[in-house]
PDB file of C-alpha atoms in Angstrom:
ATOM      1  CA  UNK A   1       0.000   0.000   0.000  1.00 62.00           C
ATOM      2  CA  UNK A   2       0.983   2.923  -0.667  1.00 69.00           C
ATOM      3  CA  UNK A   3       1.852   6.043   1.521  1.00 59.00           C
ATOM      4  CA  UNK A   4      -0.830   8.230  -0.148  1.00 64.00           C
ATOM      5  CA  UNK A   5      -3.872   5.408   0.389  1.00 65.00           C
ATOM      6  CA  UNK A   6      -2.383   4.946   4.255  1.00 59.00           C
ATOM      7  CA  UNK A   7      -2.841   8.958   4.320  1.00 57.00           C
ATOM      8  CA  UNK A   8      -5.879   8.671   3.036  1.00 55.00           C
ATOM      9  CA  UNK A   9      -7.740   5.721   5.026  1.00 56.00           C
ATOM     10  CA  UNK A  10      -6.115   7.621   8.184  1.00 62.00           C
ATOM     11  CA  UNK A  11      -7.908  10.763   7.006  1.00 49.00           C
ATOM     12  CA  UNK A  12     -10.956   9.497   6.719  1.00 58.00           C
ATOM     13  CA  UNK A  13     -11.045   7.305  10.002  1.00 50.00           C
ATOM     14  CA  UNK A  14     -10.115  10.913  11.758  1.00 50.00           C
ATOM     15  CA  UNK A  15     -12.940  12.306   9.755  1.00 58.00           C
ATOM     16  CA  UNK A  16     -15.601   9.844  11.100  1.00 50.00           C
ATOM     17  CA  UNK A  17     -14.146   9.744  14.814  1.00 52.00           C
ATOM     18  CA  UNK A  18     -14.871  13.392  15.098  1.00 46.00           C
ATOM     19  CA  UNK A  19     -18.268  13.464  13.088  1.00 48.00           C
ATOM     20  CA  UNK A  20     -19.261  10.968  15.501  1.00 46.00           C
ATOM     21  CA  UNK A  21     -17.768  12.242  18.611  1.00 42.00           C
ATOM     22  CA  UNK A  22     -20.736  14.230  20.009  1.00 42.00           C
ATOM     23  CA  UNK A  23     -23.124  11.567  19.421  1.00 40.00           C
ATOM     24  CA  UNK A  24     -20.569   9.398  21.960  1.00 43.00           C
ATOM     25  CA  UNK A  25     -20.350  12.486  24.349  1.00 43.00           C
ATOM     26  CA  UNK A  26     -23.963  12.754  24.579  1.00 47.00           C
ATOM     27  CA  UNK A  27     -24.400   9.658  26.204  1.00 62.00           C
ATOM     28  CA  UNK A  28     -27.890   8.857  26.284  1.00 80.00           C
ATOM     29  CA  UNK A  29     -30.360   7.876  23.398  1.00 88.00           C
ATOM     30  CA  UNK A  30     -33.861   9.350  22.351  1.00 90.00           C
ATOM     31  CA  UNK A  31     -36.329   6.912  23.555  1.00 92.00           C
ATOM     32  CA  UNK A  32     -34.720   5.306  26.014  1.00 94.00           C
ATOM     33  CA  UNK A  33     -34.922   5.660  30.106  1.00 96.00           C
ATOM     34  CA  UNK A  34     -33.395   9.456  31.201  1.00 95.00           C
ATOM     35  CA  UNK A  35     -31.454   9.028  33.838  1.00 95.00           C
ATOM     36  CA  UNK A  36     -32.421   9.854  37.439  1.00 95.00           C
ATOM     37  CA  UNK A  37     -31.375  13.409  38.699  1.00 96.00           C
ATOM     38  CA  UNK A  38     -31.367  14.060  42.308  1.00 95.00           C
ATOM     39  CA  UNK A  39     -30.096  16.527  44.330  1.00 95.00           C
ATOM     40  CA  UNK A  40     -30.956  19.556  46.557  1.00 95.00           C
ATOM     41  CA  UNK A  41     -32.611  22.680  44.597  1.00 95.00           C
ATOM     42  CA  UNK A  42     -31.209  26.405  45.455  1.00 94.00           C
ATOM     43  CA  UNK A  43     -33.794  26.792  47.288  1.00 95.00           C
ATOM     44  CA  UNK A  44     -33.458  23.799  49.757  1.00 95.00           C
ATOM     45  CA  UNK A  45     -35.962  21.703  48.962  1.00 96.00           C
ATOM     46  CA  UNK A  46     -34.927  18.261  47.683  1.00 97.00           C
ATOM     47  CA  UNK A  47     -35.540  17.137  43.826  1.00 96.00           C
ATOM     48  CA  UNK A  48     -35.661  13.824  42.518  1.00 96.00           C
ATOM     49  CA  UNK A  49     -36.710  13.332  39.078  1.00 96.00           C
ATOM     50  CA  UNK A  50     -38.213  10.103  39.225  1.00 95.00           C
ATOM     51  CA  UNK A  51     -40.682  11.980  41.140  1.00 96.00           C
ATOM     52  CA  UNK A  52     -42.032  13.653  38.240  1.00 96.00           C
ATOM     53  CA  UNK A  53     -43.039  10.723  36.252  1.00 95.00           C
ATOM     54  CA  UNK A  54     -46.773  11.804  35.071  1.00 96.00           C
ATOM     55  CA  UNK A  55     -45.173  15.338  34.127  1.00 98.00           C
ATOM     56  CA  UNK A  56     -43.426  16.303  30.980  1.00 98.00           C
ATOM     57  CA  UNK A  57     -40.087  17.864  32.029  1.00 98.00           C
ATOM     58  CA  UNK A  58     -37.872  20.187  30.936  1.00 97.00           C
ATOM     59  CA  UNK A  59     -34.492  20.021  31.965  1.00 97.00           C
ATOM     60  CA  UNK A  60     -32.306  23.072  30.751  1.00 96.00           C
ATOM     61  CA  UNK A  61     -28.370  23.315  31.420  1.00 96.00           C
ATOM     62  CA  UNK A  62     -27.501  26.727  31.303  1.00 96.00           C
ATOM     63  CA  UNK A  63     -24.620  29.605  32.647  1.00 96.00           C
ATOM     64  CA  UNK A  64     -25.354  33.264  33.854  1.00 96.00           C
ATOM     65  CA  UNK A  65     -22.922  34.421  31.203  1.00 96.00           C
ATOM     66  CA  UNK A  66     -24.239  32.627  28.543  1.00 95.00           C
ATOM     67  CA  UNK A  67     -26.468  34.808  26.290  1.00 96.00           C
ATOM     68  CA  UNK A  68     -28.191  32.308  24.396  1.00 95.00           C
ATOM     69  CA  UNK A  69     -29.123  30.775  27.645  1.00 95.00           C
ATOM     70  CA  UNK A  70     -30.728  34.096  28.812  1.00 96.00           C
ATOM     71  CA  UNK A  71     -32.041  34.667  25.194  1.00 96.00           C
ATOM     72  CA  UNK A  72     -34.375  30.912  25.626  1.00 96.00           C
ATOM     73  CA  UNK A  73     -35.408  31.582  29.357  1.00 97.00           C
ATOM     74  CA  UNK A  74     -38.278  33.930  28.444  1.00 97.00           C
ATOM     75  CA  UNK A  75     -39.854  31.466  25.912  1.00 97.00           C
ATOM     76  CA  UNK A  76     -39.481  29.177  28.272  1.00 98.00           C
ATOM     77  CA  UNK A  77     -41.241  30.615  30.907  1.00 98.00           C
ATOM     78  CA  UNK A  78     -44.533  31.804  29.004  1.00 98.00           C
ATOM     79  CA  UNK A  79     -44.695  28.266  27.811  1.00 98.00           C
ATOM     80  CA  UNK A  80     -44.522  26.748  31.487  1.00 98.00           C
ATOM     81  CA  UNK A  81     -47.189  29.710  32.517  1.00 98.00           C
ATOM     82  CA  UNK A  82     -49.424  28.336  30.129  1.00 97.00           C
ATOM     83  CA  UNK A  83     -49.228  24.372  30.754  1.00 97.00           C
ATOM     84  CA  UNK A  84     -48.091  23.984  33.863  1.00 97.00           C
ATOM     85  CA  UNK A  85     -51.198  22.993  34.877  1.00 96.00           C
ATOM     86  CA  UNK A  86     -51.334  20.381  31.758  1.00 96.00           C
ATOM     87  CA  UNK A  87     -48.327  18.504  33.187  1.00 97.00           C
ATOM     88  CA  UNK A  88     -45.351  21.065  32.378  1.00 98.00           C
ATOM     89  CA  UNK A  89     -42.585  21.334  34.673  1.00 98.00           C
ATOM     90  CA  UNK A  90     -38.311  22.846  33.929  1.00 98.00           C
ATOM     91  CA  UNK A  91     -35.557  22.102  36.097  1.00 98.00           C
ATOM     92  CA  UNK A  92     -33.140  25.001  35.251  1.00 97.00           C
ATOM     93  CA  UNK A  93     -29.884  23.768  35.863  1.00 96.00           C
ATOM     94  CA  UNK A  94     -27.060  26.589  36.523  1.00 95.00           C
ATOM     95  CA  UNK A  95     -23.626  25.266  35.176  1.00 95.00           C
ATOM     96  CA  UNK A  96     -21.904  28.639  37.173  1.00 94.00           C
ATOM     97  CA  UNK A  97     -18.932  28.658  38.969  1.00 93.00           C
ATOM     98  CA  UNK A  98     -19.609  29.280  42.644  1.00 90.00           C
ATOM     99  CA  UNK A  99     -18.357  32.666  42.635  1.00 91.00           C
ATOM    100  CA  UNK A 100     -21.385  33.630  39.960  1.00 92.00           C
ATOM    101  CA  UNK A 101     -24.123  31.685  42.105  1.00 92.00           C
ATOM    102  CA  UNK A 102     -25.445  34.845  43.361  1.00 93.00           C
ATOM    103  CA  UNK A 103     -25.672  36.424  39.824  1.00 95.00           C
ATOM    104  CA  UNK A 104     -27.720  33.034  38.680  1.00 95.00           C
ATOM    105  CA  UNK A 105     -30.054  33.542  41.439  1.00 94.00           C
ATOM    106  CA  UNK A 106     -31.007  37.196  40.260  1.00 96.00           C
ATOM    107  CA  UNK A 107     -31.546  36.234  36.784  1.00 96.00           C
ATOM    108  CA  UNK A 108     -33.720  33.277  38.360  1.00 95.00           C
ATOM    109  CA  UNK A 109     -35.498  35.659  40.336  1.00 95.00           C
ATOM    110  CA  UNK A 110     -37.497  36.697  37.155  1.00 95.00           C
ATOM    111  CA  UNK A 111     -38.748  32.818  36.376  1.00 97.00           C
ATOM    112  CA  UNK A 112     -40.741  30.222  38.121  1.00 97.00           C
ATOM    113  CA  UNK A 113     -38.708  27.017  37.307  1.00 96.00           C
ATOM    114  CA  UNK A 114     -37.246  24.656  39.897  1.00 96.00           C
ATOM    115  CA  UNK A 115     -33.751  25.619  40.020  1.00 95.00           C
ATOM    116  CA  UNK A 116     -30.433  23.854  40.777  1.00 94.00           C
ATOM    117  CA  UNK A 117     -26.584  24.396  41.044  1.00 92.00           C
ATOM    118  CA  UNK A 118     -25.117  21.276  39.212  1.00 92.00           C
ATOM    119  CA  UNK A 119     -22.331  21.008  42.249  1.00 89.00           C
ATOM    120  CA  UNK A 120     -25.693  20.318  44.011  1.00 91.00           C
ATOM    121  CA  UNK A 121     -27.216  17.645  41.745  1.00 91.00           C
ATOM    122  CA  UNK A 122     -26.484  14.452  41.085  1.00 91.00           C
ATOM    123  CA  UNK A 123     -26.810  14.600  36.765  1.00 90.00           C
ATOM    124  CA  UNK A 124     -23.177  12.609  36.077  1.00 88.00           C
ATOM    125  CA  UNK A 125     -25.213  10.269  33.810  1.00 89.00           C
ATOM    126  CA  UNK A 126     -26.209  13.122  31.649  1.00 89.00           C
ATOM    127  CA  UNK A 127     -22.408  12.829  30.749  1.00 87.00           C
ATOM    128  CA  UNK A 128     -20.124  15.932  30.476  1.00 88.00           C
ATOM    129  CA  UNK A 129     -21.942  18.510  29.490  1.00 88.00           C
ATOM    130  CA  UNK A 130     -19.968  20.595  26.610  1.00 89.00           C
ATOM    131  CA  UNK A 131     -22.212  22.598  25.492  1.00 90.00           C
ATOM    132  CA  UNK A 132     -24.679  25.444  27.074  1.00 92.00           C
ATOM    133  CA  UNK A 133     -27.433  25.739  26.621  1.00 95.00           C
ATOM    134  CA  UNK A 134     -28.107  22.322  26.543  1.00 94.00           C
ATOM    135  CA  UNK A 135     -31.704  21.480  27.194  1.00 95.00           C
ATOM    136  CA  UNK A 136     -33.390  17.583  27.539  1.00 96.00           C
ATOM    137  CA  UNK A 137     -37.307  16.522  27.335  1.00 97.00           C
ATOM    138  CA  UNK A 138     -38.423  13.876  29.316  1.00 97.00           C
ATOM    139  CA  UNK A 139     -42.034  12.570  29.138  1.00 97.00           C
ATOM    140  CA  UNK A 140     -44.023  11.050  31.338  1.00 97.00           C
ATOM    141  CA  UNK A 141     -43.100   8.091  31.223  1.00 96.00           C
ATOM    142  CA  UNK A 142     -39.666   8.905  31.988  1.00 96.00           C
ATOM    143  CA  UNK A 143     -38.798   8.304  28.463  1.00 96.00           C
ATOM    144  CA  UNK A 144     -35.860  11.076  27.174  1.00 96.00           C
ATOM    145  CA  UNK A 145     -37.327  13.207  23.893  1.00 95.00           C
ATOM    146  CA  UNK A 146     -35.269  15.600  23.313  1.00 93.00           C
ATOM    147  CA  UNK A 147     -31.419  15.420  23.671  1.00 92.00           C
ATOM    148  CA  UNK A 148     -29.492  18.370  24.093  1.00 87.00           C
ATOM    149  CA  UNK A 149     -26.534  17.517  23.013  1.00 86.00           C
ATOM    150  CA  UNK A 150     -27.647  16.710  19.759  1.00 85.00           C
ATOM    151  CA  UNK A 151     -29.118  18.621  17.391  1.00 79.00           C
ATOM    152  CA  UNK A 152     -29.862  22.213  17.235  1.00 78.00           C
ATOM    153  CA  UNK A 153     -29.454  23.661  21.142  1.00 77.00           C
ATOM    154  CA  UNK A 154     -31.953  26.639  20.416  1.00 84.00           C
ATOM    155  CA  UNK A 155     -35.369  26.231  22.588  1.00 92.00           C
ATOM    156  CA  UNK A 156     -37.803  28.346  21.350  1.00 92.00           C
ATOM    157  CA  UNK A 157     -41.868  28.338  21.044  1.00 94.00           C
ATOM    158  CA  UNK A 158     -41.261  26.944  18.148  1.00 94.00           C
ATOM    159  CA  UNK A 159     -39.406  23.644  19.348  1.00 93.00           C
ATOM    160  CA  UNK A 160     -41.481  23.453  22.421  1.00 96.00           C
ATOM    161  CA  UNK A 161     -44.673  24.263  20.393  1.00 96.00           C
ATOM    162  CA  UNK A 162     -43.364  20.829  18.265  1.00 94.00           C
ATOM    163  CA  UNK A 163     -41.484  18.608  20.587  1.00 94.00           C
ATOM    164  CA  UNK A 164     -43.793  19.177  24.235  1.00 96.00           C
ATOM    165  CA  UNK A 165     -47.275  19.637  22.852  1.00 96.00           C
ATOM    166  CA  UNK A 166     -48.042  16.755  21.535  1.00 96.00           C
ATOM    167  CA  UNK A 167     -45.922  14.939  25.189  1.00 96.00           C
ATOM    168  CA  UNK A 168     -48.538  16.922  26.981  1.00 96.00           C
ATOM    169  CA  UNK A 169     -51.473  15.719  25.177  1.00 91.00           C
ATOM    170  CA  UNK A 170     -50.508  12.232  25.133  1.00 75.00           C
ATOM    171  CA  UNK A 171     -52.089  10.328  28.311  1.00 61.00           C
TER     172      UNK A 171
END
């Protein structure tokens, strides 16, 4: 063979590795189990997803510094206002370093999610998060719908219009 096929067959085995890289990183599939997340909320109260089977939830990793994560919350929260009482919940998950906990909380201050520190929770099965926003739908049967780490990371009224509507609906 060759040094120019070798080069070549290399190239394209590099090429594949990293096209498939984030689907490895992501760690869980659509349609299968989500994994349990447990932990203590910011503000005290304990969470444990598997409590929420029956509910539709939302589970959004996100940063205070992160503008597109700011940019989403809104959406977000007129779309909980108006089904929350269908079945909606969100589990805002703040990916902050400790020393911009307290500017989390402000921005927080403006929304009526469950909210979390990730130091706090126990979400390791979620794999390494390596992206923000990164946002996950769960139905109610537990089943994940929507991975974030996949696929487009924008959540709009749009997505949630298409992806938790017809979760919510479903008995």
């Amino acid at each position: 063979m060759n040094f120019y096929s070798l080069l070549a067959k290399q190239c394209i085995l590099l090429i594949a590795i990293v096209l498939t890289c984030p689907f490895a990183l992501a760690g869980i599939e659509l349609g299968s189990p989500a994994p349990n997340i447990e932990g203590t909320l910011l503000d005290g109260k304990p969470f444990d997803l598997k409590t929420y089977k029956g509910k539709v939830v939302l589970v959004n990793f996100w940063a205070s510094w992160c503008e597109p994560c700011r940019e989403e919350m809104p959406a977000i929260e007129m779309y909980l206002k108006q089904n929350k009482s269908k079945g909606f919940e969100v589990l805002a998950i703040t990916m902050d370093k400790p020393s911009y906990i307290e500017q989390a909380q402000k921005i927080l201050q403006s929304y009526s999610f469950l909210s979390a520190e990730k130091k706090q929770m126990n979400c390791s099965a979620y794999g390494r998060i390596w992206r923000i926003p990164s946002t996950f739908i769960i139905d109610k049967q537990g089943i994940l719908r929507k991975n974030g780490m996949t696929g487009d990371p924008k959540v709009d009224t749009k997505l949630l219009e298409e992806v938790v509507s017809p979760l919510l609906s479903n008995q």
